[in-house]
Amino acid sequence: MLSRACEEMVTMDRCPVCGADGFAEGVCDECGLHSEGATASFEAVGEIAEPSTAIDVGVTEVPVLIVRKGVEVGERFYLEQPRIGIGRDPGSDIFLNDVTVSRCHAVLHVDAGGVRIEDVGSLNGTYVNDDIVTNATLRSGDTVQIGRFQMVFLSGGGA
């Protein structure tokens, strides 16, 4: 389940102050309102060197994202809900605390067919295997980059 703030941002397409259309980028062209908690931009990371800290991947029964680069290297996010919000908002299901991550950055969709990641209008984009994506189906071993966080996706079930 997405946090209330993230759900509101995902569905917000009108300025909350003047009601003008086109507020999806978090800036109103009519009245100039900037959404609270704007995201800082950063240079594209390009090719990322292998992390110096080895991560014990192990076997998992459910899909999981494992942080390879970022604040909490080795942290695991088990993907056990059908819809999982990723962002800098503390209410996000996967909270990534860094200014390079949008408050509501991406959503994971988990079902019997696999796991799909959807960028929900983030400033810095969502990358899978170094390619910027708006929507992508993840395969075991894929690298997901959100802001300065790099995570490895494992599909679960011993795959």
PDB file of C-alpha atoms in Angstrom:
ATOM      1  CA  MET A   1       0.000   0.000   0.000  1.00  0.00           C
ATOM      2  CA  LEU A   2       1.347   3.434  -0.922  1.00  0.00           C
ATOM      3  CA  SER A   3       1.714   6.119   1.707  1.00  0.00           C
ATOM      4  CA  ARG A   4      -1.066   8.707   1.678  1.00  0.00           C
ATOM      5  CA  ALA A   5       1.355  11.443   0.547  1.00  0.00           C
ATOM      6  CA  CYS A   6       2.710   9.230  -2.243  1.00  0.00           C
ATOM      7  CA  GLU A   7      -0.776   8.206  -3.376  1.00  0.00           C
ATOM      8  CA  GLU A   8      -1.792  11.873  -3.540  1.00  0.00           C
ATOM      9  CA  MET A   9       1.326  12.767  -5.564  1.00  0.00           C
ATOM     10  CA  VAL A  10       0.851   9.867  -7.982  1.00  0.00           C
ATOM     11  CA  THR A  11      -2.710  10.956  -8.745  1.00  0.00           C
ATOM     12  CA  MET A  12      -2.190  14.745  -8.562  1.00  0.00           C
ATOM     13  CA  ASP A  13      -2.533  16.400 -11.969  1.00  0.00           C
ATOM     14  CA  ARG A  14      -4.081  19.724 -10.881  1.00  0.00           C
ATOM     15  CA  CYS A  15      -2.448  22.450  -8.829  1.00  0.00           C
ATOM     16  CA  PRO A  16      -3.828  22.321  -5.266  1.00  0.00           C
ATOM     17  CA  VAL A  17      -3.730  26.147  -5.041  1.00  0.00           C
ATOM     18  CA  CYS A  18      -5.117  27.501  -8.331  1.00  0.00           C
ATOM     19  CA  GLY A  19      -6.547  24.303  -9.881  1.00  0.00           C
ATOM     20  CA  ALA A  20      -4.591  24.617 -13.156  1.00  0.00           C
ATOM     21  CA  ASP A  21      -3.879  21.433 -15.162  1.00  0.00           C
ATOM     22  CA  GLY A  22      -0.338  20.113 -15.622  1.00  0.00           C
ATOM     23  CA  PHE A  23       0.901  19.909 -12.041  1.00  0.00           C
ATOM     24  CA  ALA A  24       2.414  16.435 -12.615  1.00  0.00           C
ATOM     25  CA  GLU A  25       5.987  17.792 -12.516  1.00  0.00           C
ATOM     26  CA  GLY A  26       5.363  19.390  -9.096  1.00  0.00           C
ATOM     27  CA  VAL A  27       5.495  22.948 -10.439  1.00  0.00           C
ATOM     28  CA  CYS A  28       2.458  24.964 -11.477  1.00  0.00           C
ATOM     29  CA  ASP A  29       2.911  26.953 -14.688  1.00  0.00           C
ATOM     30  CA  GLU A  30       0.019  29.248 -13.702  1.00  0.00           C
ATOM     31  CA  CYS A  31       0.787  30.341 -10.132  1.00  0.00           C
ATOM     32  CA  GLY A  32       4.389  29.087  -9.741  1.00  0.00           C
ATOM     33  CA  LEU A  33       3.712  26.766  -6.776  1.00  0.00           C
ATOM     34  CA  HIS A  34       6.516  24.232  -6.168  1.00  0.00           C
ATOM     35  CA  SER A  35       5.569  20.987  -4.449  1.00  0.00           C
ATOM     36  CA  GLU A  36       6.851  20.644  -0.920  1.00  0.00           C
ATOM     37  CA  GLY A  37      10.110  18.723  -0.523  1.00  0.00           C
ATOM     38  CA  ALA A  38      11.444  19.217  -4.044  1.00  0.00           C
ATOM     39  CA  THR A  39      14.065  16.704  -5.104  1.00  0.00           C
ATOM     40  CA  ALA A  40      17.646  17.725  -5.781  1.00  0.00           C
ATOM     41  CA  SER A  41      19.017  16.712  -9.141  1.00  0.00           C
ATOM     42  CA  PHE A  42      22.314  14.942  -9.682  1.00  0.00           C
ATOM     43  CA  GLU A  43      24.531  13.862 -12.539  1.00  0.00           C
ATOM     44  CA  ALA A  44      23.709  10.503 -14.134  1.00  0.00           C
ATOM     45  CA  VAL A  45      25.769   7.804 -12.488  1.00  0.00           C
ATOM     46  CA  GLY A  46      26.821   6.052 -15.688  1.00  0.00           C
ATOM     47  CA  GLU A  47      28.725   2.838 -15.144  1.00  0.00           C
ATOM     48  CA  ILE A  48      28.958   1.958 -11.482  1.00  0.00           C
ATOM     49  CA  ALA A  49      31.949   0.182 -10.061  1.00  0.00           C
ATOM     50  CA  GLU A  50      31.340  -2.989  -8.118  1.00  0.00           C
ATOM     51  CA  PRO A  51      30.850  -2.220  -4.434  1.00  0.00           C
ATOM     52  CA  SER A  52      33.809  -3.000  -2.217  1.00  0.00           C
ATOM     53  CA  THR A  53      31.612  -4.675   0.400  1.00  0.00           C
ATOM     54  CA  ALA A  54      30.582  -8.209  -0.500  1.00  0.00           C
ATOM     55  CA  ILE A  55      26.881  -8.918  -0.024  1.00  0.00           C
ATOM     56  CA  ASP A  56      25.621 -12.342   0.965  1.00  0.00           C
ATOM     57  CA  VAL A  57      22.757 -12.800  -1.491  1.00  0.00           C
ATOM     58  CA  GLY A  58      21.576 -16.172  -0.220  1.00  0.00           C
ATOM     59  CA  VAL A  59      18.262 -17.736  -1.256  1.00  0.00           C
ATOM     60  CA  THR A  60      14.871 -16.150  -0.692  1.00  0.00           C
ATOM     61  CA  GLU A  61      11.356 -17.478  -1.218  1.00  0.00           C
ATOM     62  CA  VAL A  62       9.859 -14.069  -2.115  1.00  0.00           C
ATOM     63  CA  PRO A  63      11.131 -11.356  -4.469  1.00  0.00           C
ATOM     64  CA  VAL A  64      13.624  -9.025  -2.805  1.00  0.00           C
ATOM     65  CA  LEU A  65      15.664  -5.890  -3.498  1.00  0.00           C
ATOM     66  CA  ILE A  66      19.099  -5.830  -1.845  1.00  0.00           C
ATOM     67  CA  VAL A  67      20.978  -2.537  -1.475  1.00  0.00           C
ATOM     68  CA  ARG A  68      24.446  -2.745  -3.096  1.00  0.00           C
ATOM     69  CA  LYS A  69      25.263   0.943  -2.991  1.00  0.00           C
ATOM     70  CA  GLY A  70      23.782   3.608  -0.757  1.00  0.00           C
ATOM     71  CA  VAL A  71      23.399   4.316   2.926  1.00  0.00           C
ATOM     72  CA  GLU A  72      22.496   0.804   4.107  1.00  0.00           C
ATOM     73  CA  VAL A  73      24.490  -1.642   1.967  1.00  0.00           C
ATOM     74  CA  GLY A  74      23.070  -5.133   2.419  1.00  0.00           C
ATOM     75  CA  GLU A  75      19.606  -3.975   3.542  1.00  0.00           C
ATOM     76  CA  ARG A  76      16.856  -6.193   2.098  1.00  0.00           C
ATOM     77  CA  PHE A  77      13.391  -5.132   1.027  1.00  0.00           C
ATOM     78  CA  TYR A  78      11.095  -8.154   0.745  1.00  0.00           C
ATOM     79  CA  LEU A  79       8.408  -7.567  -1.885  1.00  0.00           C
ATOM     80  CA  GLU A  80       5.373  -9.181  -0.275  1.00  0.00           C
ATOM     81  CA  GLN A  81       2.636  -6.666  -1.150  1.00  0.00           C
ATOM     82  CA  PRO A  82       0.925  -6.207  -4.538  1.00  0.00           C
ATOM     83  CA  ARG A  83       1.848  -2.496  -4.674  1.00  0.00           C
ATOM     84  CA  ILE A  84       4.956  -1.053  -3.003  1.00  0.00           C
ATOM     85  CA  GLY A  85       5.855   2.631  -3.012  1.00  0.00           C
ATOM     86  CA  ILE A  86       9.497   3.703  -3.122  1.00  0.00           C
ATOM     87  CA  GLY A  87      10.525   7.209  -2.166  1.00  0.00           C
ATOM     88  CA  ARG A  88      11.990   9.767   0.204  1.00  0.00           C
ATOM     89  CA  ASP A  89       8.663  10.216   2.010  1.00  0.00           C
ATOM     90  CA  PRO A  90       9.042   8.555   5.447  1.00  0.00           C
ATOM     91  CA  GLY A  91       5.651   6.898   4.868  1.00  0.00           C
ATOM     92  CA  SER A  92       6.921   5.071   1.765  1.00  0.00           C
ATOM     93  CA  ASP A  93       6.941   1.284   1.897  1.00  0.00           C
ATOM     94  CA  ILE A  94      10.609   1.439   0.847  1.00  0.00           C
ATOM     95  CA  PHE A  95      12.060   4.598   2.390  1.00  0.00           C
ATOM     96  CA  LEU A  96      15.257   5.808   0.682  1.00  0.00           C
ATOM     97  CA  ASN A  97      16.499   8.791   2.664  1.00  0.00           C
ATOM     98  CA  ASP A  98      18.516  10.868   0.206  1.00  0.00           C
ATOM     99  CA  VAL A  99      17.806  14.148  -1.636  1.00  0.00           C
ATOM    100  CA  THR A 100      18.417  12.432  -4.992  1.00  0.00           C
ATOM    101  CA  VAL A 101      15.267  10.356  -4.422  1.00  0.00           C
ATOM    102  CA  SER A 102      11.862  11.965  -5.074  1.00  0.00           C
ATOM    103  CA  ARG A 103       9.332  11.881  -2.237  1.00  0.00           C
ATOM    104  CA  CYS A 104       7.262   9.494  -4.347  1.00  0.00           C
ATOM    105  CA  HIS A 105       9.780   8.073  -6.817  1.00  0.00           C
ATOM    106  CA  ALA A 106       8.572   4.705  -8.088  1.00  0.00           C
ATOM    107  CA  VAL A 107       6.039   1.935  -7.514  1.00  0.00           C
ATOM    108  CA  LEU A 108       6.627  -1.817  -7.634  1.00  0.00           C
ATOM    109  CA  HIS A 109       3.747  -3.982  -8.868  1.00  0.00           C
ATOM    110  CA  VAL A 110       4.015  -7.571  -7.622  1.00  0.00           C
ATOM    111  CA  ASP A 111       1.796 -10.378  -8.936  1.00  0.00           C
ATOM    112  CA  ALA A 112       1.963 -13.981 -10.117  1.00  0.00           C
ATOM    113  CA  GLY A 113       3.501 -12.780 -13.412  1.00  0.00           C
ATOM    114  CA  GLY A 114       6.485 -11.192 -11.665  1.00  0.00           C
ATOM    115  CA  VAL A 115       7.572  -7.762 -10.507  1.00  0.00           C
ATOM    116  CA  ARG A 116       7.232  -4.556 -12.513  1.00  0.00           C
ATOM    117  CA  ILE A 117       8.735  -1.179 -11.575  1.00  0.00           C
ATOM    118  CA  GLU A 118       7.074   2.064 -12.634  1.00  0.00           C
ATOM    119  CA  ASP A 119       8.648   5.509 -12.321  1.00  0.00           C
ATOM    120  CA  VAL A 120       5.926   7.898 -11.139  1.00  0.00           C
ATOM    121  CA  GLY A 121       7.324  11.177 -12.438  1.00  0.00           C
ATOM    122  CA  SER A 122      10.529  11.361 -10.401  1.00  0.00           C
ATOM    123  CA  LEU A 123      12.987  14.150 -11.108  1.00  0.00           C
ATOM    124  CA  ASN A 124      16.068  11.942 -11.491  1.00  0.00           C
ATOM    125  CA  GLY A 125      14.488   8.891 -13.077  1.00  0.00           C
ATOM    126  CA  THR A 126      14.542   5.182 -12.377  1.00  0.00           C
ATOM    127  CA  TYR A 127      17.195   2.976 -13.977  1.00  0.00           C
ATOM    128  CA  VAL A 128      17.206  -0.757 -14.650  1.00  0.00           C
ATOM    129  CA  ASN A 129      20.566  -2.156 -15.779  1.00  0.00           C
ATOM    130  CA  ASP A 130      21.796   1.413 -16.478  1.00  0.00           C
ATOM    131  CA  ASP A 131      18.827   2.222 -18.786  1.00  0.00           C
ATOM    132  CA  ILE A 132      16.320   4.864 -17.722  1.00  0.00           C
ATOM    133  CA  VAL A 133      12.820   3.384 -17.623  1.00  0.00           C
ATOM    134  CA  THR A 134       9.281   4.528 -17.030  1.00  0.00           C
ATOM    135  CA  ASN A 135       8.000   0.972 -16.731  1.00  0.00           C
ATOM    136  CA  ALA A 136       9.967  -2.295 -16.752  1.00  0.00           C
ATOM    137  CA  THR A 137       9.535  -5.928 -15.761  1.00  0.00           C
ATOM    138  CA  LEU A 138      12.357  -7.023 -13.467  1.00  0.00           C
ATOM    139  CA  ARG A 139      14.326 -10.230 -13.933  1.00  0.00           C
ATOM    140  CA  SER A 140      16.450 -11.897 -11.286  1.00  0.00           C
ATOM    141  CA  GLY A 141      19.878 -10.241 -11.195  1.00  0.00           C
ATOM    142  CA  ASP A 142      18.692  -6.878 -12.581  1.00  0.00           C
ATOM    143  CA  THR A 143      20.215  -3.763 -11.069  1.00  0.00           C
ATOM    144  CA  VAL A 144      17.774  -1.019 -10.035  1.00  0.00           C
ATOM    145  CA  GLN A 145      19.138   2.509  -9.523  1.00  0.00           C
ATOM    146  CA  ILE A 146      17.036   5.100  -7.690  1.00  0.00           C
ATOM    147  CA  GLY A 147      18.958   8.245  -6.846  1.00  0.00           C
ATOM    148  CA  ARG A 148      22.242   7.204  -5.278  1.00  0.00           C
ATOM    149  CA  PHE A 149      20.826   3.823  -4.232  1.00  0.00           C
ATOM    150  CA  GLN A 150      21.732   0.798  -6.310  1.00  0.00           C
ATOM    151  CA  MET A 151      19.847  -2.415  -5.586  1.00  0.00           C
ATOM    152  CA  VAL A 152      19.942  -5.944  -6.973  1.00  0.00           C
ATOM    153  CA  PHE A 153      16.605  -7.632  -7.673  1.00  0.00           C
ATOM    154  CA  LEU A 154      16.131 -11.339  -6.930  1.00  0.00           C
ATOM    155  CA  SER A 155      12.923 -12.973  -8.081  1.00  0.00           C
ATOM    156  CA  GLY A 156      12.658 -15.369  -5.139  1.00  0.00           C
ATOM    157  CA  GLY A 157      11.788 -19.051  -5.084  1.00  0.00           C
ATOM    158  CA  GLY A 158      15.485 -19.918  -5.216  1.00  0.00           C
ATOM    159  CA  ALA A 159      15.853 -18.348  -8.710  1.00  0.00           C
TER     160      ALA A 159
END
